[in-house]
XYZ file of C-alpha atoms in Angstrom:
161
model
C 9.049 -28.747 -14.598
C 6.526 -26.185 -13.463
C 7.923 -22.810 -12.379
C 7.588 -22.338 -8.566
C 5.489 -19.173 -9.020
C 2.940 -20.758 -11.351
C 0.511 -22.000 -8.623
C 0.513 -18.525 -7.040
C 0.011 -17.035 -10.461
C -3.035 -19.203 -11.120
C -4.573 -18.437 -7.735
C -4.188 -14.693 -8.254
C -5.185 -14.660 -11.932
C -8.684 -13.423 -11.119
C -7.197 -10.324 -9.429
C -5.065 -9.301 -12.389
C -6.279 -6.164 -14.228
C -8.208 -6.843 -17.433
C -5.536 -5.417 -19.746
C -2.940 -7.859 -18.399
C -5.432 -10.752 -18.391
C -5.950 -10.361 -22.119
C -2.207 -10.384 -22.683
C -1.667 -13.414 -20.463
C -4.668 -15.398 -21.701
C -3.101 -15.492 -25.148
C -0.461 -17.818 -23.745
C -2.776 -20.338 -22.153
C -6.438 -21.208 -22.214
C -6.443 -23.928 -19.581
C -4.280 -25.024 -16.660
C -2.344 -27.534 -18.826
C -0.823 -24.701 -20.887
C 0.763 -22.946 -17.902
C 4.179 -24.380 -18.770
C 4.181 -22.130 -21.830
C 3.982 -18.849 -19.907
C 6.882 -16.757 -21.065
C 9.544 -15.839 -18.541
C 8.910 -12.084 -18.768
C 5.277 -12.633 -17.798
C 6.415 -14.448 -14.675
C 8.863 -11.650 -13.912
C 6.097 -9.079 -14.396
C 3.845 -11.126 -12.139
C 6.488 -11.387 -9.410
C 7.253 -7.666 -9.525
C 3.670 -6.433 -9.587
C 1.807 -8.972 -7.503
C 4.171 -10.717 -5.112
C 5.716 -7.419 -4.039
C 2.186 -6.180 -3.367
C 2.129 -8.595 -0.429
C 5.003 -6.620 1.126
C 3.100 -3.355 0.733
C -0.061 -4.915 2.165
C 1.816 -6.243 5.190
C 3.435 -2.846 5.698
C 0.015 -1.191 5.483
C -1.455 -3.583 8.065
C 1.505 -3.133 10.418
C 1.212 0.661 10.238
C -2.522 0.612 10.915
C -2.033 -1.793 13.850
C 0.590 0.521 15.375
C -1.682 3.547 14.945
C -4.618 1.689 16.524
C -2.409 0.632 19.413
C -1.902 4.303 20.310
C -5.618 5.118 19.856
C -5.345 6.999 16.569
C -8.758 8.283 15.508
C -10.567 7.982 12.166
C -7.918 5.792 10.528
C -8.350 5.721 6.777
C -6.286 3.720 4.291
C -6.425 4.746 0.638
C -5.098 2.936 -2.421
C -3.634 5.826 -4.409
C -1.708 3.678 -6.889
C -4.143 4.412 -9.713
C -4.049 8.185 -9.161
C -0.396 8.918 -8.426
C 3.077 7.483 -8.732
C 4.028 8.926 -5.344
C 2.991 5.853 -3.408
C 0.720 2.816 -3.361
C -1.133 3.635 -0.168
C -1.855 6.590 2.087
C -2.814 6.125 5.713
C -4.553 9.113 7.263
C -5.319 9.321 10.966
C -5.964 11.890 13.685
C -5.051 12.603 17.264
C -6.634 14.984 19.748
C -3.337 16.513 20.970
C 0.341 16.785 20.073
C 1.372 14.238 22.714
C -0.806 11.649 20.995
C 0.560 12.635 17.559
C 4.066 12.063 18.934
C 3.072 8.750 20.496
C 1.484 7.433 17.285
C 4.487 8.578 15.229
C 7.019 6.962 17.549
C 5.046 3.725 17.787
C 4.906 3.386 14.010
C 8.559 4.391 13.543
C 9.814 2.070 16.300
C 7.686 -1.013 15.586
C 7.354 -1.216 11.818
C 10.166 -3.355 10.436
C 10.597 -1.447 7.153
C 13.063 1.425 6.944
C 11.564 4.911 6.981
C 12.621 6.925 3.958
C 11.696 10.298 5.445
C 9.772 11.868 8.336
C 8.402 15.403 8.012
C 6.665 17.597 10.579
C 7.923 15.838 13.702
C 9.279 19.065 15.138
C 5.812 20.724 15.134
C 3.572 17.678 15.809
C 0.473 19.049 14.094
C 0.871 17.065 10.837
C 3.526 14.361 10.703
C 4.289 12.489 7.503
C 6.111 9.168 7.674
C 7.196 8.082 4.210
C 7.902 4.398 3.581
C 7.721 5.014 -0.203
C 5.032 2.342 -0.807
C 2.991 3.645 2.135
C 2.846 7.272 3.248
C 1.375 7.924 6.694
C -0.289 11.240 7.588
C -0.836 11.803 11.308
C -2.850 14.948 12.016
C -4.145 16.948 14.909
C -7.951 16.889 14.531
C -8.303 20.548 13.477
C -5.420 20.366 11.008
C -6.917 17.257 9.381
C -10.252 19.026 8.953
C -8.523 22.070 7.461
C -6.435 20.196 4.862
C -9.079 17.530 4.211
C -6.875 15.071 2.305
C -9.869 12.785 1.892
C -11.434 15.401 -0.389
C -8.224 15.866 -2.388
C -7.855 12.094 -2.881
C -11.598 11.459 -3.348
C -10.972 9.168 -6.324
C -8.675 6.841 -4.386
C -10.140 3.521 -3.346
C -10.654 2.971 0.400
C -8.829 -0.091 1.688
C -10.492 -2.268 4.306
C -8.036 -3.414 6.927
């Protein structure tokens, strides 16, 4: 019988990085050879690609919560190729500390994932909400301009949401 993840695997094959494609393609050339995919390849696929869906949903939920409270200049960056700290950064701004607080609370209260750590909530000029896979930076406008994380993470890919 065909493994339940095989159809998903085939649909996502085109999105797999080239180095893994070469490794995987050695095990099958056409659809009929899928049964011969080794179990560790399926495990690798499940860990790296199916779990990505969880991170993507988390990213979308965070951005939706920030938009709901009128966060400005929302930017999502895929930092997974540049750091092991996280998969994504979300950077956004607010014009005053009340709005920073509102955005922070809306994300914290409405995102289903557990927050690992929140930093800066006591000062409300730069709040970091760390979900491990996604780290959210909520800035006052002037503080964002000063630290300019976009410049520091210039090589990270922008994510369209």
